[in-house]
Amino acid sequence: MHIDCDAFYAAVELLDRPELEKVPFAVGGGVLTTCNYVARLHGCRSGMAGFVARRLCPELILLKPNFDKYRAKATEVREVLARYDPRFESASIDEAYLNLTPYCEEHGLDPGEAVARLRAEVREAAKVTVSAGIAANTRLAKICSNMNKPDGQFLLPSERSAIMAFMRDMPCRKVNGIGRVLERELAALGIKTCGDIYDHRQFLYRLVGEKAYEFLLRVHLGLGRTSVQPAEEYERKSVSSERTFRDISDPVQLRVKLRASADELGKDLQRAECKGRTLALKIKLHTFEVLTRQVIPPKAVCMPDDLYNYSLPILVKLEQEIPGIKLRLLGLRCSNLVSTKKPDTLAFFGLKPPRRADQHNSGNVQPLAGHNQAEDGQWEQWPDEMLDGYEMEPEDPDVSTSSNLHPHADARREATAAPAETKEATPEPEWWDCPVCSRPQAADERRFNEHIDLCLSRQTIRDAVQQHASLLSDGDAGVPESKKQKASAEKKRGRSASGPDPRQKKLCFGS
DNA sequence: GCGGATCAG
DNA sequence: ATGGCTGATCCGC
């Protein structure tokens, strides 16, 4: 199920100031984020520039957003959600995915009944209305939650026929990973609805590339992710900070901006407890053209001074390359992150149960190559019988456009030119137990061996530690053990409890 | 890897 | 006239 608060910011403001009910108002600073019904009557839409809204409706009242307030309200809502699925996944401050199957079984309820109950509880507890979509996977549920907005719900039966019928007339743009650009490209081929995708597949492959092609076919079939997990379990991949300002050419002022950006990013990195092995400078020219340039500092960076000093040469170079450069935005980003969190001793030594999402190791250990379980979950495996007929052969005219949804292109040896090994290994046991740590590993020979190597080196470390346990005063980063323990105990207070900062997680396509 | 680009919220 | 900010992913080099 996907759940979506109705006009969240506006709804929360309305609780404090009911008198706004009658007047056109919207929430947002420079940009209008959410607005009430009256404002909409004046043509103001959410996602519209503030000044445009003002034009349309001069008496529009623009409220300054109060994110602390919205976060507090979001926790109220989430407390209810947790009763239905303790492992629900926040998709943003006002959206979440839940797996309601266990709840329905335990309470002997239909999904529809359970959701009706959930929505009533949210309204009761948090005094805001929510809309919900109930479907077989997250992609469908997301679409469904918009069907009966506001304050409604929509159930899409989990049957092939119902799903295909549902997608057939669904405008492509309603699907999560299809934005304005892709919508345009598709429209150029005559593809307006998800149902149209299949008929045009022979052109699609070359138009959008392999990934997007597979994505679109999955959309057509109504396939999507079926797993749901707390957002905290996703690993962050970058941290950035950028600011827009009045056009600046003055080199001195530009350095001031860079300094500010470095300070901001430094703070954020500290909050996120990580450093970046890669540092990127992003600028937007007064023409709105965007450029990025990156460097790999000799060591992972997180201190503002380092961020500034390593990015300054990039700026200098750009200043030389672009005479009379005039900027309207400048920012810094760190990627290739390494955690500075105190290493979890148990996990590090492999003494802890599987616990997914292998935490960032402290820099010296490479994250197991790009294909982990989380990644598998996100693309949710093609049913082989479908994958065959659907993939490749974009030009093959004999792939008839009949209504046959299972065009078994018999004996296609392999899907793509890609690694191929992983895809073909499906019938085999998916996991091999590591003889060292006995944790399950992907059944891939190369990676399995790499893992064993890893474990052996851990074993070495463990032996060394045990041997010299009393002697080792723990040299890492010069942090005394006592301090590290303490930091661990406190963790990041507030983060999990009132836990705002809902990780923005892209769920499909991108994700 | 790098840099541009799209997408989401 | 699209809007600022953060983050993720994909594509073509």
Short mmCIF file of C-alpha atoms (C1' of nucleotides) in Angstrom, two decimals:
data_model
loop_
_atom_site.label_atom_id
_atom_site.label_comp_id
_atom_site.label_asym_id
_atom_site.label_seq_id
_atom_site.Cartn_x
_atom_site.Cartn_y
_atom_site.Cartn_z
CA MET A 1 0.00 0.00 0.00
CA HIS A 2 1.05 3.56 -0.66
CA ILE A 3 -0.22 6.32 1.56
CA ASP A 4 -0.09 9.98 0.78
CA CYS A 5 -1.12 12.88 2.98
CA ASP A 6 -3.46 15.31 1.29
CA ALA A 7 -1.98 18.77 0.72
CA PHE A 8 0.17 18.12 3.72
CA TYR A 9 1.71 21.50 4.43
CA ALA A 10 -1.53 23.35 3.85
CA ALA A 11 -3.43 20.85 5.97
CA VAL A 12 -1.05 21.27 8.88
CA GLU A 13 -1.20 25.05 8.69
CA LEU A 14 -4.95 24.86 8.58
CA LEU A 15 -5.01 23.08 11.92
CA ASP A 16 -3.40 26.07 13.58
CA ARG A 17 -5.28 28.69 11.63
CA PRO A 18 -8.75 27.50 10.63
CA GLU A 19 -9.62 30.97 9.39
CA LEU A 20 -7.45 30.27 6.36
CA GLU A 21 -10.14 27.90 5.20
CA LYS A 22 -11.99 30.68 3.48
CA VAL A 23 -9.13 32.53 1.84
CA PRO A 24 -6.69 31.65 -0.88
CA PHE A 25 -3.43 30.66 0.74
CA ALA A 26 -0.40 28.61 -0.10
CA VAL A 27 2.69 27.41 1.66
CA GLY A 28 6.10 28.07 0.26
CA GLY A 29 8.89 30.56 0.24
CA GLY A 30 10.01 31.54 -3.20
CA VAL A 31 8.09 28.62 -4.48
CA LEU A 32 4.61 27.52 -3.82
CA THR A 33 4.64 24.02 -2.46
CA THR A 34 1.09 23.32 -1.56
CA CYS A 35 -2.10 25.31 -1.63
CA ASN A 36 -5.69 25.07 -0.55
CA TYR A 37 -8.76 24.58 -2.62
CA VAL A 38 -9.59 28.24 -2.84
CA ALA A 39 -6.15 29.05 -4.15
CA ARG A 40 -6.59 26.36 -6.76
CA LEU A 41 -9.76 28.00 -7.94
CA HIS A 42 -7.56 30.93 -8.85
CA GLY A 43 -5.39 28.70 -10.94
CA CYS A 44 -2.64 28.29 -8.38
CA ARG A 45 -1.22 24.84 -8.47
CA SER A 46 1.19 23.13 -6.19
CA GLY A 47 4.63 23.17 -7.71
CA MET A 48 4.11 26.61 -9.13
CA ALA A 49 6.51 29.49 -8.73
CA GLY A 50 5.39 31.79 -5.97
CA PHE A 51 5.48 34.92 -8.04
CA VAL A 52 3.38 33.32 -10.75
CA ALA A 53 0.77 32.38 -8.19
CA ARG A 54 0.74 35.95 -6.97
CA ARG A 55 0.07 37.08 -10.51
CA LEU A 56 -2.86 34.76 -10.85
CA CYS A 57 -4.24 35.65 -7.48
CA PRO A 58 -3.02 38.94 -6.00
CA GLU A 59 -4.72 38.39 -2.67
CA LEU A 60 -3.03 35.06 -2.24
CA ILE A 61 -1.62 34.62 1.24
CA LEU A 62 1.79 33.03 1.14
CA LEU A 63 2.80 31.32 4.35
CA LYS A 64 6.38 30.71 5.25
CA PRO A 65 6.90 26.97 5.54
CA ASN A 66 7.62 25.63 8.99
CA PHE A 67 9.31 22.31 8.47
CA ASP A 68 9.73 21.52 12.13
CA LYS A 69 5.99 21.67 12.44
CA TYR A 70 5.48 19.39 9.45
CA ARG A 71 8.01 16.90 10.74
CA ALA A 72 6.25 16.79 14.08
CA LYS A 73 2.98 16.12 12.35
CA ALA A 74 4.60 13.48 10.20
CA THR A 75 5.69 11.58 13.30
CA GLU A 76 2.12 11.60 14.54
CA VAL A 77 1.02 10.03 11.29
CA ARG A 78 3.86 7.54 11.32
CA GLU A 79 2.99 6.36 14.79
CA VAL A 80 -0.27 5.14 13.36
CA LEU A 81 1.39 3.60 10.32
CA ALA A 82 3.74 1.64 12.55
CA ARG A 83 0.79 -0.14 14.09
CA TYR A 84 -0.06 -1.58 10.70
CA ASP A 85 3.45 -2.28 9.52
CA PRO A 86 6.33 -1.69 11.91
CA ARG A 87 8.72 -1.84 8.97
CA PHE A 88 6.89 0.68 6.81
CA GLU A 89 8.97 2.75 4.44
CA SER A 90 8.84 6.52 4.49
CA ALA A 91 9.12 7.80 0.94
CA SER A 92 9.11 11.45 1.96
CA ILE A 93 7.75 13.56 4.76
CA ASP A 94 4.17 12.85 3.79
CA GLU A 95 4.31 9.55 1.94
CA ALA A 96 4.92 5.97 2.92
CA TYR A 97 4.71 2.42 1.71
CA LEU A 98 3.33 -0.33 3.88
CA ASN A 99 3.12 -4.07 3.54
CA LEU A 100 -0.31 -4.78 4.91
CA THR A 101 -0.36 -8.49 4.24
CA PRO A 102 0.68 -9.58 7.74
CA TYR A 103 -1.73 -7.18 9.39
CA CYS A 104 -4.63 -8.34 7.28
CA GLU A 105 -3.90 -11.97 8.05
CA GLU A 106 -3.57 -11.40 11.75
CA HIS A 107 -6.77 -9.45 12.00
CA GLY A 108 -8.74 -11.28 9.39
CA LEU A 109 -9.37 -8.16 7.37
CA ASP A 110 -9.59 -7.28 3.72
CA PRO A 111 -6.91 -4.84 2.61
CA GLY A 112 -9.67 -2.37 1.87
CA GLU A 113 -11.05 -2.66 5.38
CA ALA A 114 -7.65 -2.39 6.95
CA VAL A 115 -6.81 0.73 4.99
CA ALA A 116 -10.14 2.32 5.81
CA ARG A 117 -9.38 1.66 9.44
CA LEU A 118 -5.87 3.02 9.11
CA ARG A 119 -7.04 6.21 7.48
CA ALA A 120 -9.65 6.72 10.17
CA GLU A 121 -7.00 6.26 12.82
CA VAL A 122 -4.71 8.78 11.16
CA ARG A 123 -7.50 11.29 10.93
CA GLU A 124 -8.35 10.70 14.57
CA ALA A 125 -4.80 10.87 15.86
CA ALA A 126 -3.20 13.48 13.61
CA LYS A 127 -6.24 15.37 12.34
CA VAL A 128 -5.14 15.24 8.73
CA THR A 129 -6.61 13.27 5.88
CA VAL A 130 -4.66 10.80 3.81
CA SER A 131 -5.25 8.98 0.56
CA ALA A 132 -4.19 5.44 -0.07
CA GLY A 133 -3.56 3.08 -2.92
CA ILE A 134 -3.71 -0.65 -2.43
CA ALA A 135 -2.02 -2.84 -4.98
CA ALA A 136 0.37 -5.70 -5.59
CA ASN A 137 3.54 -3.61 -5.66
CA THR A 138 4.85 -0.17 -4.86
CA ARG A 139 4.65 1.19 -8.37
CA LEU A 140 1.00 0.37 -8.71
CA ALA A 141 0.17 1.44 -5.18
CA LYS A 142 1.73 4.82 -5.78
CA ILE A 143 -0.43 5.39 -8.81
CA CYS A 144 -3.50 4.15 -6.98
CA SER A 145 -3.11 6.52 -4.09
CA ASN A 146 -3.79 9.36 -6.48
CA MET A 147 -6.97 7.85 -7.84
CA ASN A 148 -9.30 8.99 -5.10
CA LYS A 149 -7.54 11.96 -3.68
CA PRO A 150 -8.24 13.64 -1.34
CA ASP A 151 -9.32 11.55 1.59
CA GLY A 152 -9.97 8.43 -0.41
CA GLN A 153 -8.59 5.05 -1.24
CA PHE A 154 -8.39 2.85 -4.29
CA LEU A 155 -7.84 -0.86 -4.49
CA LEU A 156 -6.42 -2.49 -7.56
CA PRO A 157 -7.08 -6.24 -7.46
CA SER A 158 -3.93 -8.29 -7.63
CA GLU A 159 -4.85 -10.11 -10.78
CA ARG A 160 -3.01 -10.04 -14.03
CA SER A 161 -6.08 -9.08 -15.99
CA ALA A 162 -7.06 -6.27 -13.68
CA ILE A 163 -3.55 -4.91 -13.59
CA MET A 164 -3.13 -4.99 -17.35
CA ALA A 165 -6.46 -3.30 -17.84
CA PHE A 166 -5.48 -0.71 -15.30
CA MET A 167 -2.20 0.07 -16.99
CA ARG A 168 -3.57 -0.02 -20.50
CA ASP A 169 -5.17 3.41 -20.29
CA MET A 170 -2.83 4.85 -17.71
CA PRO A 171 -1.06 7.97 -19.03
CA CYS A 172 2.68 7.37 -18.95
CA ARG A 173 3.27 10.52 -16.99
CA LYS A 174 1.45 9.08 -13.97
CA VAL A 175 4.22 6.56 -13.52
CA ASN A 176 6.89 7.44 -11.04
CA GLY A 177 10.03 7.37 -13.18
CA ILE A 178 8.50 8.98 -16.24
CA GLY A 179 9.02 12.69 -16.21
CA ARG A 180 8.50 15.44 -18.67
CA VAL A 181 11.33 14.59 -20.99
CA LEU A 182 10.59 10.92 -21.31
CA GLU A 183 6.92 11.69 -21.66
CA ARG A 184 7.77 13.88 -24.64
CA GLU A 185 9.96 11.28 -26.24
CA LEU A 186 7.32 8.65 -25.81
CA ALA A 187 4.65 10.91 -27.16
CA ALA A 188 6.76 11.42 -30.25
CA LEU A 189 6.43 7.71 -30.89
CA GLY A 190 2.73 7.86 -30.30
CA ILE A 191 2.99 6.40 -26.84
CA LYS A 192 0.58 8.11 -24.54
CA THR A 193 -0.46 5.37 -22.18
CA CYS A 194 1.34 2.51 -20.54
CA GLY A 195 -0.65 0.22 -22.75
CA ASP A 196 0.92 1.79 -25.82
CA ILE A 197 4.41 0.86 -24.73
CA TYR A 198 4.34 -2.72 -25.86
CA ASP A 199 3.25 -2.00 -29.39
CA HIS A 200 6.16 0.35 -29.96
CA ARG A 201 8.86 -1.65 -28.26
CA GLN A 202 10.89 -2.15 -31.42
CA PHE A 203 11.67 1.57 -31.57
CA LEU A 204 11.88 2.07 -27.88
CA TYR A 205 15.06 0.19 -27.27
CA ARG A 206 17.18 2.44 -29.38
CA LEU A 207 15.39 5.58 -28.32
CA VAL A 208 15.75 5.24 -24.59
CA GLY A 209 18.51 2.70 -24.07
CA GLU A 210 18.57 -0.62 -22.33
CA LYS A 211 17.76 0.33 -18.78
CA ALA A 212 14.91 2.61 -19.61
CA TYR A 213 13.64 0.06 -22.07
CA GLU A 214 13.44 -2.66 -19.49
CA PHE A 215 11.95 -0.18 -17.10
CA LEU A 216 9.21 0.74 -19.55
CA LEU A 217 8.32 -2.83 -20.27
CA ARG A 218 8.03 -3.46 -16.58
CA VAL A 219 5.79 -0.45 -16.35
CA HIS A 220 3.68 -1.79 -19.15
CA LEU A 221 3.27 -5.05 -17.30
CA GLY A 222 2.53 -3.31 -14.04
CA LEU A 223 5.53 -4.92 -12.40
CA GLY A 224 7.22 -3.26 -9.49
CA ARG A 225 8.95 -3.63 -6.20
CA THR A 226 7.16 -5.77 -3.66
CA SER A 227 9.47 -5.34 -0.70
CA VAL A 228 9.25 -2.52 1.76
CA GLN A 229 11.86 -1.54 4.29
CA PRO A 230 12.56 1.37 6.63
CA ALA A 231 14.18 4.27 4.82
CA GLU A 232 16.98 4.29 7.36
CA GLU A 233 18.24 1.03 5.93
CA TYR A 234 19.10 2.61 2.63
CA GLU A 235 22.65 3.78 2.30
CA ARG A 236 23.24 7.37 1.46
CA LYS A 237 25.46 7.86 -1.58
CA SER A 238 26.15 11.55 -1.64
CA VAL A 239 25.84 14.71 0.41
CA SER A 240 25.67 18.13 -1.13
CA SER A 241 24.99 21.74 -0.48
CA GLU A 242 24.31 24.48 -2.98
CA ARG A 243 22.95 28.00 -2.98
CA THR A 244 21.42 30.32 -5.52
CA PHE A 245 22.20 34.03 -5.41
CA ARG A 246 22.21 37.18 -7.48
CA ASP A 247 24.60 36.93 -10.36
CA ILE A 248 28.19 37.20 -9.19
CA SER A 249 31.32 37.74 -11.27
CA ASP A 250 33.62 39.10 -8.59
CA PRO A 251 36.25 36.44 -7.82
CA VAL A 252 36.39 37.50 -4.20
CA GLN A 253 32.67 37.15 -3.75
CA LEU A 254 32.75 33.83 -5.49
CA ARG A 255 35.30 32.62 -2.97
CA VAL A 256 33.06 33.79 -0.18
CA LYS A 257 30.29 31.70 -1.65
CA LEU A 258 32.58 28.73 -2.01
CA ARG A 259 33.66 29.13 1.59
CA ALA A 260 30.03 29.20 2.73
CA SER A 261 29.29 26.12 0.70
CA ALA A 262 32.25 24.33 2.22
CA ASP A 263 31.10 25.22 5.71
CA GLU A 264 27.58 24.02 5.03
CA LEU A 265 28.68 20.77 3.47
CA GLY A 266 31.12 20.23 6.30
CA LYS A 267 28.28 20.45 8.78
CA ASP A 268 26.11 18.11 6.76
CA LEU A 269 28.90 15.58 6.45
CA GLN A 270 29.40 15.71 10.17
CA ARG A 271 25.70 15.13 10.71
CA ALA A 272 25.73 12.27 8.26
CA GLU A 273 28.86 10.88 9.88
CA CYS A 274 30.73 10.37 6.67
CA LYS A 275 33.49 11.67 4.42
CA GLY A 276 33.69 11.87 0.67
CA ARG A 277 36.37 10.36 -1.49
CA THR A 278 35.11 12.46 -4.37
CA LEU A 279 34.45 16.17 -4.23
CA ALA A 280 32.48 17.99 -6.91
CA LEU A 281 31.95 21.65 -7.61
CA LYS A 282 28.69 22.63 -9.22
CA ILE A 283 27.98 25.99 -10.76
CA LYS A 284 25.11 27.49 -12.65
CA LEU A 285 25.92 30.31 -15.02
CA HIS A 286 23.72 33.35 -15.26
CA THR A 287 22.43 31.69 -18.41
CA PHE A 288 21.12 28.81 -16.26
CA GLU A 289 23.65 26.46 -17.81
CA VAL A 290 24.88 23.98 -15.24
CA LEU A 291 28.43 22.68 -14.98
CA THR A 292 30.06 20.25 -12.59
CA ARG A 293 33.70 19.40 -12.10
CA GLN A 294 35.09 16.92 -9.65
CA VAL A 295 38.34 15.92 -8.02
CA ILE A 296 39.56 13.03 -5.97
CA PRO A 297 41.45 14.45 -3.02
CA PRO A 298 44.37 12.43 -1.66
CA LYS A 299 42.19 11.37 1.23
CA ALA A 300 38.49 11.38 2.01
CA VAL A 301 37.37 14.84 3.02
CA CYS A 302 34.82 16.26 5.43
CA MET A 303 36.43 19.29 7.06
CA PRO A 304 35.29 22.66 5.68
CA ASP A 305 38.87 23.78 5.13
CA ASP A 306 39.64 20.72 3.07
CA LEU A 307 36.43 21.05 1.12
CA TYR A 308 37.33 24.63 0.32
CA ASN A 309 40.98 24.04 -0.46
CA TYR A 310 40.39 21.09 -2.74
CA SER A 311 37.54 22.72 -4.63
CA LEU A 312 39.10 26.15 -5.04
CA PRO A 313 41.45 25.04 -7.82
CA ILE A 314 38.45 23.78 -9.76
CA LEU A 315 36.82 27.14 -9.47
CA VAL A 316 40.00 28.87 -10.52
CA LYS A 317 40.24 26.67 -13.56
CA LEU A 318 36.66 27.40 -14.53
CA GLU A 319 37.27 31.10 -14.10
CA GLN A 320 40.09 30.81 -16.59
CA GLU A 321 38.13 28.67 -19.00
CA ILE A 322 35.12 30.95 -18.94
CA PRO A 323 36.21 34.58 -19.18
CA GLY A 324 33.83 36.99 -17.52
CA ILE A 325 32.14 34.12 -15.77
CA LYS A 326 28.93 35.08 -14.04
CA LEU A 327 27.30 32.68 -11.61
CA ARG A 328 23.86 32.40 -10.10
CA LEU A 329 24.54 29.21 -8.14
CA LEU A 330 27.43 27.47 -6.54
CA GLY A 331 27.59 24.25 -4.59
CA LEU A 332 29.68 21.34 -3.43
CA ARG A 333 28.96 17.65 -3.33
CA CYS A 334 30.70 14.71 -1.75
CA SER A 335 30.23 11.23 -3.14
CA ASN A 336 31.94 7.89 -2.83
CA LEU A 337 31.19 8.19 0.82
CA VAL A 338 32.97 6.42 3.60
CA SER A 339 31.40 6.21 6.99
CA THR A 340 33.03 7.79 9.98
CA LYS A 341 30.62 6.07 12.28
CA LYS A 342 32.17 4.06 14.98
CA PRO A 343 32.48 0.65 13.42
CA ASP A 344 30.03 -1.84 14.79
CA THR A 345 32.41 -4.31 16.32
CA LEU A 346 30.11 -7.27 16.14
CA ALA A 347 29.21 -6.71 12.55
CA PHE A 348 32.77 -6.02 11.59
CA PHE A 349 33.91 -9.32 12.94
CA GLY A 350 31.06 -11.13 11.32
CA LEU A 351 29.58 -12.25 14.58
CA LYS A 352 26.28 -10.65 13.97
CA PRO A 353 23.32 -12.19 12.15
CA PRO A 354 22.94 -11.47 8.43
CA ARG A 355 21.63 -7.95 8.95
CA ARG A 356 21.32 -6.70 5.43
CA ALA A 357 22.61 -3.43 4.03
CA ASP A 358 26.22 -4.09 4.76
CA GLN A 359 27.29 -0.93 6.47
CA HIS A 360 30.01 1.08 4.98
CA ASN A 361 33.23 -0.40 6.00
CA SER A 362 35.81 2.02 7.13
CA GLY A 363 37.30 2.84 3.82
CA ASN A 364 39.85 0.09 3.51
CA VAL A 365 37.37 -2.48 2.38
CA GLN A 366 35.75 -2.21 -0.99
CA PRO A 367 32.01 -2.49 -1.04
CA LEU A 368 31.19 -5.77 -2.73
CA ALA A 369 30.77 -5.02 -6.39
CA GLY A 370 27.77 -3.23 -7.71
CA HIS A 371 25.23 -5.98 -7.43
CA ASN A 372 23.96 -6.60 -3.95
CA GLN A 373 20.73 -7.91 -2.63
CA ALA A 374 19.20 -4.53 -2.16
CA GLU A 375 19.71 -3.93 -5.81
CA ASP A 376 18.04 -7.16 -6.73
CA GLY A 377 15.08 -6.21 -4.62
CA GLN A 378 14.67 -2.98 -6.42
CA TRP A 379 14.35 -4.48 -9.81
CA GLU A 380 12.46 -7.45 -8.65
CA GLN A 381 13.63 -9.93 -11.24
CA TRP A 382 11.98 -10.45 -14.53
CA PRO A 383 9.82 -13.48 -14.70
CA ASP A 384 11.93 -15.32 -17.21
CA GLU A 385 9.12 -16.30 -19.49
CA MET A 386 8.29 -12.64 -19.97
CA LEU A 387 11.78 -11.35 -20.10
CA ASP A 388 12.51 -13.47 -23.09
CA GLY A 389 10.05 -12.13 -25.56
CA TYR A 390 10.26 -8.65 -24.24
CA GLU A 391 13.87 -7.94 -24.28
CA MET A 392 16.01 -7.10 -27.29
CA GLU A 393 15.09 -7.91 -30.84
CA PRO A 394 13.84 -4.40 -31.16
CA GLU A 395 13.85 -4.71 -34.89
CA ASP A 396 12.56 -8.18 -35.22
CA PRO A 397 9.33 -7.77 -37.10
CA ASP A 398 8.10 -11.23 -36.32
CA VAL A 399 7.54 -10.35 -32.72
CA SER A 400 3.93 -9.98 -33.52
CA THR A 401 1.86 -7.34 -31.89
CA SER A 402 -0.76 -9.85 -31.04
CA SER A 403 -2.36 -9.81 -27.66
CA ASN A 404 -0.04 -12.52 -26.54
CA LEU A 405 1.52 -11.28 -23.36
CA HIS A 406 3.94 -14.12 -23.01
CA PRO A 407 5.83 -14.07 -26.23
CA HIS A 408 8.30 -16.77 -25.39
CA ALA A 409 11.21 -16.05 -27.64
CA ASP A 410 12.36 -19.58 -27.21
CA ALA A 411 15.90 -20.39 -26.32
CA ARG A 412 17.26 -16.94 -26.32
CA ARG A 413 20.61 -17.75 -24.87
CA GLU A 414 21.19 -14.59 -22.97
CA ALA A 415 19.58 -11.34 -22.29
CA THR A 416 22.19 -8.78 -23.07
CA ALA A 417 25.84 -8.44 -23.80
CA ALA A 418 26.22 -7.68 -20.12
CA PRO A 419 27.82 -9.86 -17.43
CA ALA A 420 25.11 -12.41 -18.03
CA GLU A 421 26.31 -14.70 -15.31
CA THR A 422 24.01 -13.47 -12.62
CA LYS A 423 20.85 -13.50 -14.64
CA GLU A 424 21.25 -17.01 -15.84
CA ALA A 425 21.94 -18.43 -12.43
CA THR A 426 18.39 -18.21 -11.19
CA PRO A 427 17.48 -21.85 -10.71
CA GLU A 428 20.61 -22.48 -8.69
CA PRO A 429 20.63 -21.93 -4.96
CA GLU A 430 20.83 -18.17 -4.62
CA TRP A 431 23.13 -18.18 -1.64
CA TRP A 432 26.29 -19.88 -0.64
CA ASP A 433 27.28 -19.94 2.97
CA CYS A 434 30.68 -18.51 3.66
CA PRO A 435 32.86 -21.11 5.34
CA VAL A 436 34.48 -18.42 7.46
CA CYS A 437 31.66 -16.28 8.73
CA SER A 438 28.85 -18.65 7.66
CA ARG A 439 26.78 -15.80 6.42
CA PRO A 440 24.97 -16.24 3.13
CA GLN A 441 26.66 -14.78 0.09
CA ALA A 442 25.56 -14.22 -3.45
CA ALA A 443 26.09 -17.40 -5.42
CA ASP A 444 28.66 -15.95 -7.72
CA GLU A 445 32.04 -17.53 -7.86
CA ARG A 446 34.10 -14.43 -8.25
CA ARG A 447 32.32 -12.43 -5.60
CA PHE A 448 32.18 -15.42 -3.30
CA ASN A 449 35.92 -15.76 -3.46
CA GLU A 450 36.35 -12.07 -2.87
CA HIS A 451 34.18 -12.38 0.16
CA ILE A 452 36.20 -15.24 1.55
CA ASP A 453 39.32 -13.20 1.10
CA LEU A 454 37.63 -10.47 3.01
CA CYS A 455 36.65 -12.79 5.81
CA LEU A 456 40.08 -14.22 6.03
CA SER A 457 41.56 -10.81 6.45
CA ARG A 458 38.99 -10.13 9.13
CA GLN A 459 39.96 -13.38 10.74
CA THR A 460 43.51 -12.21 10.72
CA ILE A 461 42.52 -8.98 12.36
CA ARG A 462 40.40 -10.77 14.92
CA ASP A 463 43.22 -13.07 15.85
CA ALA A 464 45.53 -10.17 16.19
CA VAL A 465 43.08 -8.28 18.31
CA GLN A 466 42.43 -11.20 20.60
CA GLN A 467 46.07 -11.88 20.93
CA HIS A 468 46.92 -8.37 21.89
CA ALA A 469 43.59 -7.42 23.32
CA SER A 470 44.96 -5.89 26.44
CA LEU A 471 47.78 -4.15 24.71
CA LEU A 472 45.91 -2.49 21.94
CA SER A 473 44.85 0.95 22.96
CA ASP A 474 42.96 1.23 19.71
CA GLY A 475 44.79 3.37 17.30
CA ASP A 476 42.12 4.29 14.85
CA ALA A 477 41.85 8.00 14.34
CA GLY A 478 43.28 8.47 17.76
CA VAL A 479 39.88 8.12 19.32
CA PRO A 480 40.03 6.53 22.73
CA GLU A 481 37.84 3.49 23.16
CA SER A 482 35.86 5.07 25.94
CA LYS A 483 34.81 7.95 23.75
CA LYS A 484 33.82 5.66 20.96
CA GLN A 485 31.61 3.63 23.23
CA LYS A 486 29.89 6.72 24.39
CA ALA A 487 29.29 8.00 20.92
CA SER A 488 27.77 4.69 20.05
CA ALA A 489 25.47 4.69 23.03
CA GLU A 490 24.05 8.07 22.21
CA LYS A 491 23.95 7.29 18.54
CA LYS A 492 22.37 10.18 16.78
CA ARG A 493 19.81 11.24 19.25
CA GLY A 494 16.51 12.37 17.91
CA ARG A 495 17.24 10.88 14.55
CA SER A 496 15.39 7.67 15.05
CA ALA A 497 12.79 8.80 17.52
CA SER A 498 11.41 12.07 16.27
CA GLY A 499 13.41 10.96 13.27
CA PRO A 500 12.72 13.56 10.65
CA ASP A 501 15.02 13.77 7.76
CA PRO A 502 13.09 11.14 5.91
CA ARG A 503 15.50 9.86 3.38
CA GLN A 504 14.39 10.78 -0.01
CA LYS A 505 14.40 7.53 -1.71
CA LYS A 506 13.69 6.99 -5.27
CA LEU A 507 11.60 3.97 -5.65
CA CYS A 508 11.60 3.04 -9.23
CA PHE A 509 13.66 3.62 -12.26
CA GLY A 510 16.17 5.59 -10.41
CA SER A 511 15.84 3.41 -7.50
"C1'" DG B 1 35.82 7.71 -13.77
"C1'" DC B 2 33.70 12.32 -15.59
"C1'" DG B 3 30.23 15.37 -16.90
"C1'" DG B 4 25.65 16.13 -18.53
"C1'" DA B 5 20.83 15.12 -17.88
"C1'" DT B 6 16.49 13.43 -16.05
"C1'" DC B 7 13.50 12.63 -12.19
"C1'" DA B 8 11.34 12.99 -7.57
"C1'" DG B 9 9.61 15.38 -3.63
"C1'" DA C 1 9.08 32.23 -17.87
"C1'" DT C 2 8.73 27.78 -14.48
"C1'" DG C 3 11.49 27.09 -8.88
"C1'" DG C 4 15.41 26.09 -5.17
"C1'" DC C 5 17.52 22.25 -3.01
"C1'" DT C 6 18.96 17.39 -2.14
"C1'" DG C 7 19.75 13.05 -3.78
"C1'" DA C 8 19.70 9.06 -7.11
"C1'" DT C 9 20.50 6.98 -11.51
"C1'" DC C 10 21.66 6.62 -16.45
"C1'" DC C 11 24.14 7.60 -20.70
"C1'" DG C 12 27.98 8.44 -23.54
"C1'" DC C 13 32.54 9.28 -23.39
#
